[in-house]
XYZ file of C-alpha atoms in Angstrom:
739
model
C -42.717 -74.126 8.553
C -45.240 -71.591 9.780
C -44.260 -68.413 11.535
C -46.377 -67.733 14.551
C -47.483 -64.203 15.322
C -44.674 -62.518 17.176
C -45.238 -59.946 19.853
C -41.942 -58.368 18.902
C -42.024 -55.695 16.235
C -39.087 -55.105 13.924
C -38.246 -51.991 15.876
C -37.989 -54.074 19.067
C -35.457 -56.382 17.408
C -33.294 -53.392 16.537
C -33.390 -51.818 19.977
C -29.990 -51.259 21.546
C -27.993 -51.588 18.318
C -25.442 -48.865 17.600
C -25.530 -47.089 14.221
C -23.056 -49.408 12.491
C -24.706 -52.533 13.882
C -28.090 -51.182 12.743
C -26.665 -50.522 9.283
C -25.356 -54.099 9.043
C -28.578 -55.743 10.293
C -30.900 -53.804 7.956
C -28.849 -53.977 4.740
C -30.826 -54.427 1.492
C -30.688 -57.589 -0.662
C -27.030 -57.333 -1.619
C -23.896 -59.218 -0.697
C -22.090 -57.566 2.183
C -18.871 -57.892 4.157
C -19.094 -57.065 7.842
C -15.663 -56.351 9.329
C -16.403 -57.128 12.953
C -13.569 -56.226 15.292
C -12.914 -58.036 18.563
C -15.675 -57.397 21.122
C -17.830 -55.453 18.647
C -20.987 -57.579 18.973
C -20.503 -59.874 15.970
C -22.805 -62.677 17.168
C -25.502 -60.182 18.072
C -25.385 -58.673 14.579
C -25.594 -62.090 12.897
C -28.591 -63.267 14.908
C -30.321 -59.890 14.686
C -29.866 -59.994 10.890
C -31.516 -63.428 10.699
C -34.373 -62.355 12.990
C -34.842 -59.103 11.017
C -35.059 -60.900 7.656
C -37.626 -63.368 8.999
C -39.645 -60.795 10.966
C -39.953 -58.428 8.004
C -41.025 -61.350 5.743
C -38.021 -60.953 3.424
C -37.338 -64.676 3.791
C -38.837 -67.737 5.466
C -36.881 -69.576 8.174
C -36.097 -72.339 5.668
C -34.984 -69.886 2.995
C -31.736 -68.953 4.614
C -28.536 -70.800 5.413
C -26.182 -69.811 8.243
C -22.710 -71.349 8.532
C -20.600 -71.360 11.700
C -17.307 -73.000 12.582
C -18.365 -74.801 15.754
C -21.489 -76.619 16.920
C -21.389 -74.452 20.041
C -21.667 -71.268 17.946
C -24.541 -72.782 15.922
C -26.465 -73.709 19.096
C -25.895 -70.239 20.562
C -27.205 -68.659 17.379
C -30.353 -70.815 17.355
C -30.977 -70.062 21.046
C -30.762 -66.331 20.400
C -33.083 -66.582 17.382
C -35.638 -68.493 19.467
C -35.432 -65.782 22.142
C -36.137 -63.115 19.498
C -38.829 -64.929 17.513
C -41.367 -67.597 18.538
C -40.559 -69.945 15.677
C -39.549 -73.584 15.437
C -35.871 -73.484 14.520
C -35.584 -77.253 14.066
C -35.798 -77.186 10.260
C -33.495 -74.219 9.803
C -30.210 -74.701 7.982
C -27.921 -73.385 10.699
C -24.768 -75.364 11.459
C -21.112 -76.069 10.690
C -19.724 -76.680 7.198
C -19.419 -80.412 7.918
C -22.870 -80.623 9.530
C -24.644 -78.890 6.635
C -22.765 -80.917 4.008
C -23.710 -84.135 5.819
C -27.360 -83.035 5.789
C -27.266 -82.288 2.062
C -25.500 -85.552 1.201
C -28.045 -87.564 3.213
C -30.810 -85.994 1.142
C -28.994 -86.724 -2.160
C -26.907 -89.785 -1.323
C -27.757 -91.560 -4.556
C -26.657 -88.655 -6.761
C -23.522 -88.282 -4.604
C -22.641 -91.963 -5.077
C -23.034 -92.866 -1.408
C -25.206 -95.458 0.372
C -28.132 -93.994 2.308
C -26.638 -95.071 5.614
C -23.043 -93.987 4.891
C -20.898 -93.680 7.986
C -18.613 -90.780 8.904
C -14.997 -91.534 9.817
C -13.577 -89.430 12.615
C -9.851 -88.607 12.669
C -8.921 -91.775 14.609
C -11.050 -94.034 12.366
C -9.537 -92.472 9.260
C -6.016 -93.126 10.532
C -6.899 -96.787 11.212
C -8.172 -97.207 7.634
C -4.965 -95.672 6.239
C -2.782 -97.965 8.381
C -4.707 -101.077 7.254
C -4.513 -100.026 3.625
C -0.783 -99.314 3.760
C -0.191 -102.736 5.276
C -2.105 -104.349 2.401
C -0.090 -102.271 -0.095
C 3.200 -103.252 1.617
C 4.095 -99.593 2.118
C 6.920 -98.888 4.571
C 5.299 -96.970 7.445
C 8.659 -95.506 8.472
C 9.261 -93.963 5.065
C 5.572 -92.958 4.804
C 4.296 -92.314 8.348
C 0.494 -92.913 8.407
C -0.174 -89.597 10.182
C 1.759 -87.782 7.456
C -0.244 -89.610 4.781
C -3.474 -88.625 6.566
C -2.456 -84.956 6.611
C -1.527 -85.143 2.931
C -4.923 -86.639 1.972
C -6.919 -84.126 4.037
C -4.786 -81.228 2.750
C -5.457 -82.233 -0.867
C -9.191 -82.542 -0.222
C -9.261 -79.116 1.483
C -7.815 -77.716 -1.743
C -10.567 -79.461 -3.729
C -8.208 -82.036 -5.293
C -8.677 -85.739 -5.989
C -5.671 -88.033 -6.377
C -5.550 -87.729 -10.188
C -5.292 -83.930 -9.948
C -2.401 -83.935 -7.469
C 0.944 -83.065 -9.017
C 3.736 -85.525 -8.296
C 7.327 -84.609 -9.094
C 9.255 -87.478 -7.535
C 8.915 -91.075 -6.319
C 7.821 -89.993 -2.814
C 4.967 -87.744 -3.974
C 3.914 -90.361 -6.567
C 3.636 -92.971 -3.808
C 1.605 -90.526 -1.655
C -0.719 -89.947 -4.580
C -1.032 -93.701 -5.112
C -2.002 -94.243 -1.435
C -4.513 -91.363 -1.699
C -6.131 -92.984 -4.755
C -6.286 -96.413 -3.081
C -7.726 -94.838 0.089
C -10.473 -93.091 -1.895
C -11.433 -96.367 -3.574
C -11.421 -98.203 -0.225
C -13.745 -95.615 1.338
C -16.059 -95.847 -1.670
C -16.222 -99.665 -1.330
C -16.884 -99.387 2.417
C -19.504 -96.642 1.998
C -17.770 -94.254 4.421
C -16.713 -90.612 4.310
C -14.135 -88.718 6.366
C -14.633 -85.079 7.461
C -12.799 -83.558 4.489
C -14.726 -85.872 2.132
C -18.096 -84.486 3.316
C -17.245 -81.037 2.010
C -15.471 -82.193 -1.143
C -18.200 -84.703 -2.078
C -20.870 -82.047 -1.481
C -18.990 -79.500 -3.607
C -18.524 -82.015 -6.445
C -22.235 -82.901 -6.345
C -23.333 -79.266 -6.608
C -20.811 -78.584 -9.365
C -21.794 -81.683 -11.368
C -25.596 -81.739 -10.937
C -27.203 -78.564 -12.288
C -30.690 -79.510 -11.049
C -29.628 -79.960 -7.421
C -27.478 -76.828 -7.615
C -30.352 -74.732 -8.956
C -32.724 -76.167 -6.336
C -30.558 -74.944 -3.454
C -29.700 -71.674 -5.156
C -33.397 -70.888 -5.519
C -34.059 -72.003 -1.932
C -31.316 -70.105 -0.067
C -31.804 -66.460 -0.962
C -29.664 -65.424 1.981
C -26.412 -67.085 3.042
C -24.789 -65.897 6.264
C -21.254 -66.906 7.257
C -19.602 -66.485 10.648
C -15.786 -66.228 11.124
C -15.349 -65.783 7.386
C -11.592 -65.122 7.773
C -11.149 -68.783 8.839
C -12.585 -70.331 5.654
C -10.283 -72.431 3.470
C -10.247 -72.570 -0.318
C -12.798 -75.410 -0.689
C -15.240 -73.851 1.820
C -15.182 -70.617 -0.127
C -15.769 -72.402 -3.446
C -18.698 -74.305 -1.867
C -20.263 -71.061 -0.676
C -19.789 -69.538 -4.136
C -21.624 -72.452 -5.759
C -24.543 -72.204 -3.322
C -24.858 -68.472 -3.724
C -24.883 -68.534 -7.536
C -25.491 -65.213 -9.251
C -28.726 -63.955 -7.673
C -28.356 -64.721 -3.963
C -26.655 -62.546 -1.447
C -23.948 -63.501 1.008
C -23.629 -61.839 4.402
C -20.057 -62.555 5.486
C -18.949 -61.604 8.988
C -15.287 -61.761 9.917
C -12.144 -59.985 10.973
C -9.033 -60.270 8.811
C -6.986 -59.111 11.817
C -8.007 -62.263 13.701
C -7.090 -64.766 10.995
C -4.763 -67.052 13.001
C -5.416 -70.490 11.540
C -3.203 -70.409 8.457
C -1.667 -73.717 9.596
C -5.127 -75.318 9.186
C -5.543 -74.037 5.648
C -7.506 -70.843 6.445
C -7.120 -68.214 3.668
C -7.376 -64.621 4.837
C -7.308 -63.788 1.106
C -10.873 -65.184 0.797
C -12.145 -61.851 2.135
C -10.581 -59.921 -0.742
C -11.732 -62.556 -3.263
C -15.244 -62.247 -1.843
C -15.218 -58.469 -2.419
C -14.267 -59.004 -6.068
C -16.309 -62.141 -6.882
C -19.543 -60.832 -5.350
C -19.053 -57.199 -6.355
C -19.449 -56.178 -2.712
C -20.604 -52.579 -2.357
C -21.467 -52.798 1.322
C -18.485 -53.054 3.669
C -19.643 -52.257 7.183
C -16.960 -51.855 9.829
C -17.983 -52.651 13.402
C -15.289 -50.745 15.267
C -16.954 -49.875 18.551
C -15.651 -52.296 21.143
C -17.781 -53.231 24.175
C -15.115 -55.265 25.939
C -11.936 -53.308 26.622
C -10.756 -49.886 27.745
C -9.150 -47.644 25.123
C -5.531 -48.060 26.282
C -5.794 -51.788 25.537
C -7.504 -51.152 22.188
C -4.985 -48.481 21.184
C -2.172 -50.947 21.918
C -3.876 -53.603 19.751
C -4.500 -51.082 16.935
C -0.876 -49.940 17.020
C 0.435 -53.520 16.755
C -1.840 -54.628 13.912
C -1.252 -51.414 11.918
C 2.206 -52.810 11.023
C 0.570 -55.531 8.883
C 0.170 -54.871 5.167
C -2.828 -55.554 2.905
C -5.366 -55.182 5.720
C -8.949 -54.315 4.921
C -8.509 -51.732 7.634
C -10.409 -50.847 10.802
C -9.639 -49.139 14.077
C -11.225 -50.310 17.327
C -12.512 -47.677 19.745
C -14.608 -47.545 22.889
C -16.597 -45.059 24.898
C -15.536 -46.774 28.147
C -12.590 -44.407 28.758
C -8.817 -44.869 28.741
C -8.675 -47.207 31.717
C -5.406 -48.453 33.163
C -2.101 -48.358 31.264
C -0.692 -51.568 29.813
C 1.777 -52.959 32.369
C 5.171 -54.216 31.187
C 7.558 -56.324 33.265
C 11.181 -56.946 32.280
C 12.285 -60.098 34.138
C 15.809 -61.393 34.850
C 14.802 -64.850 33.744
C 11.817 -67.128 33.265
C 11.650 -68.032 36.963
C 11.558 -64.351 37.914
C 8.824 -63.790 35.304
C 6.688 -66.648 36.694
C 7.148 -65.394 40.272
C 6.118 -61.867 39.263
C 2.922 -63.234 37.664
C 2.110 -65.275 40.795
C 2.667 -62.240 43.080
C 0.429 -60.038 40.916
C -2.318 -62.665 40.860
C -2.226 -62.930 44.656
C -2.522 -59.144 44.939
C -5.394 -58.990 42.432
C -7.206 -61.803 44.229
C -6.818 -60.015 47.575
C -8.299 -56.900 45.966
C -11.397 -58.834 44.964
C -10.696 -60.086 41.420
C -12.025 -63.595 40.925
C -9.384 -66.124 39.827
C -11.711 -67.223 37.014
C -11.460 -63.687 35.575
C -7.690 -63.953 35.160
C -6.007 -65.599 32.153
C -2.352 -66.480 31.503
C -1.582 -66.641 27.789
C 1.509 -68.022 26.076
C 2.559 -68.669 22.463
C 3.371 -72.377 22.755
C 2.234 -75.141 25.099
C 5.746 -75.851 26.379
C 5.826 -72.433 28.086
C 3.145 -73.547 30.535
C 5.530 -75.740 32.557
C 7.388 -73.010 34.424
C 4.105 -71.138 35.061
C 2.406 -74.299 36.309
C 5.257 -74.978 38.709
C 5.064 -71.456 40.161
C 1.276 -71.709 40.579
C 1.566 -75.172 42.126
C 4.171 -73.927 44.601
C 1.976 -70.935 45.523
C -1.073 -73.178 45.993
C -3.078 -71.267 43.391
C -5.721 -73.442 41.632
C -5.555 -73.312 37.856
C -7.133 -74.920 34.824
C -5.444 -75.468 31.460
C -8.090 -74.429 28.935
C -8.446 -76.640 25.903
C -5.589 -78.900 26.912
C -3.751 -80.815 29.597
C -1.289 -79.687 32.199
C 2.328 -80.171 31.231
C 3.025 -83.419 33.119
C -0.292 -84.906 31.957
C 0.342 -84.505 28.217
C 0.587 -87.841 26.404
C 4.086 -87.288 24.996
C 5.403 -86.289 28.449
C 3.801 -89.321 30.083
C 5.396 -91.530 27.420
C 8.845 -90.014 28.071
C 8.416 -90.317 31.840
C 7.368 -93.966 31.413
C 10.693 -94.716 29.666
C 12.512 -92.889 32.473
C 10.573 -94.942 35.023
C 11.733 -98.115 33.274
C 15.347 -96.899 33.474
C 14.842 -96.375 37.212
C 12.960 -99.666 37.654
C 12.351 -102.017 34.735
C 9.841 -104.009 36.829
C 7.346 -101.101 36.707
C 4.476 -102.872 34.907
C 2.376 -99.713 34.492
C 5.181 -97.826 32.734
C 6.042 -100.866 30.610
C 2.468 -101.382 29.401
C 2.272 -97.706 28.415
C 5.263 -97.750 26.055
C 5.944 -101.380 25.097
C 4.379 -100.676 21.710
C 4.786 -96.903 21.501
C 6.226 -95.934 19.126
C 4.855 -98.982 17.308
C 7.273 -101.925 17.198
C 4.934 -104.713 16.117
C 3.743 -105.960 19.523
C 0.095 -106.841 19.080
C -2.621 -107.280 21.686
C -2.301 -111.081 21.581
C 1.482 -111.023 22.194
C 1.014 -108.672 25.115
C -1.769 -110.810 26.546
C 0.473 -113.888 26.413
C 3.264 -111.982 28.132
C 0.916 -110.881 30.938
C -0.328 -114.458 31.351
C 3.299 -115.685 31.601
C 4.022 -113.028 34.257
C 1.027 -114.194 36.290
C 1.995 -117.869 35.925
C 5.615 -117.193 36.931
C 4.600 -114.717 39.671
C 6.952 -112.047 38.343
C 6.882 -108.684 36.610
C 6.078 -108.388 32.893
C 9.683 -107.259 32.311
C 11.030 -110.428 33.954
C 8.607 -112.548 31.924
C 9.879 -110.848 28.754
C 13.510 -111.616 29.697
C 12.577 -115.222 30.447
C 11.087 -115.402 26.977
C 13.695 -113.635 24.783
C 16.809 -113.308 26.981
C 18.776 -110.127 26.255
C 16.742 -109.406 23.164
C 18.026 -108.146 19.831
C 18.787 -104.468 19.268
C 16.941 -103.098 16.247
C 14.655 -106.108 16.154
C 10.898 -105.899 16.137
C 8.510 -107.068 18.789
C 9.427 -107.996 22.361
C 13.043 -108.825 21.447
C 13.648 -105.292 20.189
C 11.927 -103.707 23.206
C 13.948 -105.686 25.776
C 17.215 -104.832 23.993
C 16.220 -101.147 23.808
C 15.440 -100.852 27.541
C 18.680 -102.668 28.414
C 20.600 -100.236 26.198
C 18.899 -97.257 27.848
C 19.670 -98.545 31.360
C 23.339 -99.058 30.402
C 23.510 -95.636 28.738
C 22.011 -93.899 31.789
C 24.887 -94.921 34.057
C 26.956 -91.963 35.276
C 25.214 -89.217 33.284
C 23.292 -86.170 34.488
C 19.509 -86.065 34.850
C 19.117 -83.773 31.816
C 21.316 -86.062 29.678
C 19.285 -89.040 30.880
C 16.075 -87.249 29.845
C 17.510 -86.542 26.384
C 18.586 -90.163 26.116
C 15.067 -91.347 26.995
C 13.249 -89.180 24.442
C 15.757 -89.870 21.641
C 16.645 -93.559 22.031
C 13.026 -94.517 22.672
C 12.118 -93.168 19.230
C 9.603 -90.646 20.659
C 11.331 -87.626 19.122
C 11.589 -89.261 15.688
C 7.954 -90.366 15.917
C 6.679 -86.827 16.479
C 9.084 -85.313 13.937
C 7.283 -87.395 11.300
C 3.954 -85.968 12.425
C 2.909 -82.778 10.612
C 1.077 -81.642 13.753
C 3.756 -82.862 16.148
C 5.503 -79.497 16.552
C 3.911 -78.781 19.936
C 4.721 -82.279 21.180
C 8.371 -81.885 20.165
C 8.496 -78.524 21.999
C 7.038 -80.219 25.092
C 9.612 -83.035 24.990
C 12.414 -80.464 24.750
C 10.856 -78.580 27.655
C 11.050 -81.800 29.715
C 14.846 -81.557 29.355
C 14.591 -77.996 30.696
C 12.491 -79.285 33.606
C 15.238 -81.820 34.389
C 17.937 -79.115 34.367
C 15.724 -76.910 36.515
C 15.152 -79.726 38.992
C 18.861 -80.447 39.199
C 19.799 -76.825 39.855
C 17.060 -75.860 42.264
C 15.995 -77.509 45.481
C 12.513 -78.629 44.439
C 12.594 -81.894 46.302
C 15.230 -81.436 48.975
C 17.314 -83.805 46.909
C 20.527 -82.170 48.025
C 19.868 -83.405 51.549
C 19.633 -87.076 50.635
C 22.412 -89.208 52.110
C 24.575 -90.808 49.483
C 22.949 -88.747 46.715
C 23.365 -90.310 43.271
C 21.926 -89.550 39.849
C 19.681 -92.576 40.252
C 18.294 -91.057 43.458
C 17.825 -87.776 41.621
C 15.950 -89.551 38.832
C 13.578 -91.165 41.345
C 12.934 -87.810 42.991
C 12.347 -86.094 39.639
C 9.787 -88.734 38.715
C 8.063 -88.198 42.079
C 8.090 -84.449 41.476
C 6.457 -84.965 38.055
C 3.766 -87.193 39.567
C 2.991 -84.681 42.303
C 2.690 -81.754 39.904
C 0.475 -83.856 37.652
C -1.688 -84.737 40.640
C -4.510 -82.938 42.235
C -3.925 -79.267 41.737
C -5.949 -78.635 38.625
C -9.216 -77.185 39.770
C -12.422 -79.157 39.269
C -15.021 -77.897 36.840
C -17.184 -75.307 38.567
C -14.486 -74.303 41.039
C -12.857 -70.910 40.794
C -9.522 -71.182 39.016
C -7.010 -69.301 36.922
C -7.172 -69.969 33.199
C -3.985 -71.037 31.404
C -4.014 -71.329 27.623
C -2.229 -70.732 24.341
C -3.129 -67.622 22.382
C -4.798 -69.834 19.746
C -7.078 -71.347 22.409
C -8.045 -67.900 23.741
C -9.786 -66.731 20.550
C -13.406 -65.822 21.266
C -12.857 -65.580 25.049
C -12.500 -62.525 27.291
C -11.150 -61.874 30.787
C -10.983 -59.006 33.249
C -7.192 -59.435 33.584
C -4.814 -60.960 31.020
C -1.119 -61.817 31.373
C 0.830 -62.445 28.151
C 4.202 -63.989 28.981
C 7.326 -64.857 26.997
C 7.313 -61.784 24.744
C 10.761 -62.315 23.254
C 11.965 -62.643 19.683
C 11.921 -66.328 18.765
C 9.008 -67.072 21.119
C 6.520 -64.365 20.131
C 6.903 -63.954 17.244
C 7.831 -67.636 16.984
C 11.141 -68.198 15.225
C 9.472 -70.591 12.777
C 7.307 -67.752 11.437
C 10.347 -65.999 9.971
C 10.837 -68.889 7.550
C 7.229 -68.995 6.367
C 5.485 -66.870 3.783
C 3.509 -64.139 5.613
C 4.349 -65.969 8.858
C 5.264 -62.782 10.712
C 1.932 -61.177 9.813
C 0.041 -64.148 11.246
C 2.147 -63.897 14.429
C 1.174 -60.228 14.682
C -2.495 -61.185 14.297
C -1.981 -63.676 17.131
C -0.624 -60.872 19.311
C -3.626 -58.740 18.357
C -5.987 -61.542 19.423
C -4.100 -61.961 22.720
C -4.211 -58.245 23.599
C -7.922 -57.899 22.800
C -8.860 -60.666 25.265
C -8.354 -58.189 28.171
C -11.219 -56.044 29.455
C -9.602 -53.948 32.193
C -6.006 -54.830 32.855
C -3.247 -56.177 30.615
C 0.233 -57.377 31.629
C 3.030 -57.988 29.109
C 6.183 -59.710 30.345
C 9.489 -60.856 28.887
C 12.708 -62.316 30.271
C 16.334 -61.444 29.575
C 17.287 -65.117 29.751
C 15.212 -68.241 29.441
C 15.954 -71.921 29.771
C 14.898 -73.566 26.497
C 15.585 -77.166 25.561
C 17.904 -77.466 28.543
C 20.100 -74.493 27.583
C 20.055 -70.840 28.608
C 19.076 -68.528 25.773
C 19.461 -64.766 25.857
C 16.669 -63.008 24.066
C 15.654 -59.519 23.156
C 12.167 -58.122 23.812
C 9.571 -58.884 21.151
C 9.219 -56.372 18.334
C 5.519 -56.240 19.246
C 6.422 -54.398 22.455
C 8.262 -51.778 20.409
C 5.179 -51.326 18.238
C 3.076 -50.120 21.194
C 3.319 -46.328 21.832
C 5.239 -45.572 25.020
C 2.423 -43.339 26.336
C 0.176 -46.423 26.704
C 2.703 -48.368 28.786
C 3.621 -48.494 32.449
C 6.980 -50.157 33.123
C 6.786 -51.938 36.454
C 10.538 -52.092 36.888
C 13.551 -50.326 35.537
C 16.007 -52.282 33.468
C 17.001 -55.102 35.848
C 20.581 -55.224 37.030
C 22.128 -58.677 37.181
C 22.272 -60.140 40.654
C 25.690 -60.796 42.275
C 27.435 -64.056 41.389
C 27.024 -65.593 44.850
C 23.317 -66.169 44.199
C 23.895 -67.788 40.859
C 21.761 -70.491 39.381
C 21.103 -71.743 35.916
C 18.606 -69.014 35.167
C 20.883 -66.108 35.858
C 24.193 -67.187 34.460
C 25.008 -68.322 30.945
C 25.543 -71.958 30.231
C 29.194 -71.337 29.471
C 29.938 -70.234 33.048
C 30.421 -73.693 34.456
C 33.634 -72.694 36.182
C 35.211 -69.540 37.598
C 37.725 -69.616 34.764
C 34.925 -69.619 32.208
C 33.350 -66.713 34.078
C 36.590 -64.744 33.672
C 36.736 -65.748 30.030
C 33.132 -64.765 29.309
C 34.206 -61.759 27.288
C 36.258 -63.959 25.013
C 33.494 -66.560 24.694
C 30.816 -63.967 23.877
C 32.461 -61.325 21.650
C 29.152 -59.956 20.342
C 26.514 -58.109 22.322
C 22.855 -58.980 21.816
C 21.450 -56.317 19.505
C 24.859 -55.615 17.911
C 24.999 -55.048 14.140
C 27.335 -57.474 12.350
C 28.264 -58.389 8.776
C 28.689 -61.834 7.159
C 30.348 -62.533 3.804
C 27.442 -64.654 2.495
C 24.314 -63.421 4.316
C 25.082 -59.693 4.474
C 24.271 -57.386 7.399
C 22.415 -58.656 10.451
C 21.762 -58.208 14.162
C 22.777 -60.591 16.971
C 19.651 -62.111 18.579
C 20.815 -64.780 21.047
C 23.429 -67.377 22.056
C 23.257 -71.106 22.717
C 25.657 -73.767 23.953
C 28.864 -73.593 25.937
C 32.342 -72.224 25.393
C 33.516 -75.118 23.226
C 30.523 -75.310 20.897
C 28.740 -71.979 21.266
C 26.352 -70.901 18.517
C 25.162 -67.363 17.846
C 21.768 -66.559 16.299
C 21.753 -63.645 13.846
C 18.775 -62.069 12.074
C 19.934 -61.224 8.510
C 16.636 -59.626 7.495
C 15.827 -60.886 4.008
C 17.984 -64.014 4.552
C 16.106 -64.739 7.800
C 17.359 -66.029 11.171
C 20.578 -68.094 11.049
C 22.382 -70.115 13.710
C 26.155 -69.882 13.211
C 28.925 -71.722 15.043
C 31.047 -69.097 16.814
C 34.206 -70.903 15.804
C 33.464 -70.562 12.086
C 31.019 -67.644 11.908
C 33.571 -65.003 10.745
C 31.361 -62.083 11.692
C 32.632 -58.521 11.614
C 31.177 -55.576 13.541
C 29.445 -52.782 11.637
């Protein structure tokens, strides 16, 4: 590849860089770690480094390799390089880990043991192969859910392990290893490779074949890596092999933004890199070009509570800006209404809706926000996901509820007749539809004509008919929330997603549907209290209508101005003029699950850091004293992350709220146990411990009361015992003593 004469001099390429950016771009031929804080110009430094190396003839365009995590980032990098230098970037090795490994394997397919035209399996294709294989092996898919097997295989490959190297301590893990081995052999016979295989096969080739390894080591004198904190173990080992002893690695990342531990990302790779490559050059990009200093100081204060950081402190020359606004809400409805009111005010003052983002820790939290926005006629867009009532698991649950309301609903029936799988194939379904057409009846009626009352626990159509009949019978005389729970449990949806390693969000969403049902029952969303002869069946019909309406037309079209709703994970890499972070309570943010995981709390704090640094000018933090979760009121305490922000940076928008009088009660404001006036009078007896009170337990030691759940007869109390973690204890048997 020839480099054309460029009108740009090296000095032109460096124009506008600050001192630290300049230092990073012009580093000598040595491995370096660039700690690039949020909004510090990371992409600019990476592309300027590439352009500088080429422009100053230190390397040819084909003599460097740049690795990114997304195709979008790779394209952006190439576009910027083209804008800086008039060169043909087509032959450059710039791309994702999977893309570059695919390219290398195509060039050396024979040595890698692959056919020249090997095909790549996407996630769905891979799952299909596993299902087929397990059927051939007569493996019980209930005991070994295919999705779980898939996650196991990919997890092993990400660690650089083949089946023979996987340790197996019991019959279950031995069977998983056996399936993994059979799957590998099947893929080899078929001449296909899944995503994880691309990287593993490429690593094994380089490790095994010294000639190929030396060829690429002598070719790529410079290796540049973006988002280095997100690399997993195998990716790091692959980079080490390519770099060898003489080449230099330019790693750009931010250990404070490592939030993908659940995907296998190892923040420890940054420390290993320092040691393995004898890194002398650690350049910290701390000047932020995005946010005002009050926002940055808040982020710095939060992240400073993490241990073993490489250490940096964001700053800006943009001035202090506005204080961080904090709102203490009565309940989740009050919190959502406050957010809506603020958005309306901001919009009236000239802030574009597209410049406002609403962030939350888990997807299930979006429902109450979506309802408030829908009611206020504010257009919104769920970034990187679907609105609550459009999510697949919710649509499945609603389909079962529609069948309870009307079993002749063909659309609902076709959606769930074989989900979760119950052995009804395409041919059986086709025959059933043909019978319905011939008999001029619904598919449900055709099924009854074929199998009668069905057989509970049976497979195929018989089992499905019996299940729906059981659900219809069970729904008689129960509340809407109980009916919702019945639908998601008896249908097998909950069990299905519990067996899915990545089903946590879906389970949370299903539980939130129960909350939506309670909310609908207690508040006049659909004027259902004015219906003559109101019954639970009527209420069910109205709830289903409500779900359809909120799933309807309100999400803004692409290109139209709209609010942005997203999880904190989805917000990484984005920025907004105004950011709202809602649900800042212990158990939500940080998520209660994190307290049971190794270094889980530190990753939650990094998530909070990412969320805060998305804001340019104005940041809102909100929490609620009570929140409806999984159909029950929970009383929470403000997130510890709020306490970690210095008071001088904050502006409290309300004083500590005082509970509203009992005449305006609804589910949000009164505890679940207050179903009657008598229970209200007995509240003191039912709730002997205050939230935040120090207590002692004979087994777990000293702890602090975090929240309550349930009603007077079966109330549970949640206590944080520090080293022992969070525990739910039945009030009846807890035997707690005050400290």
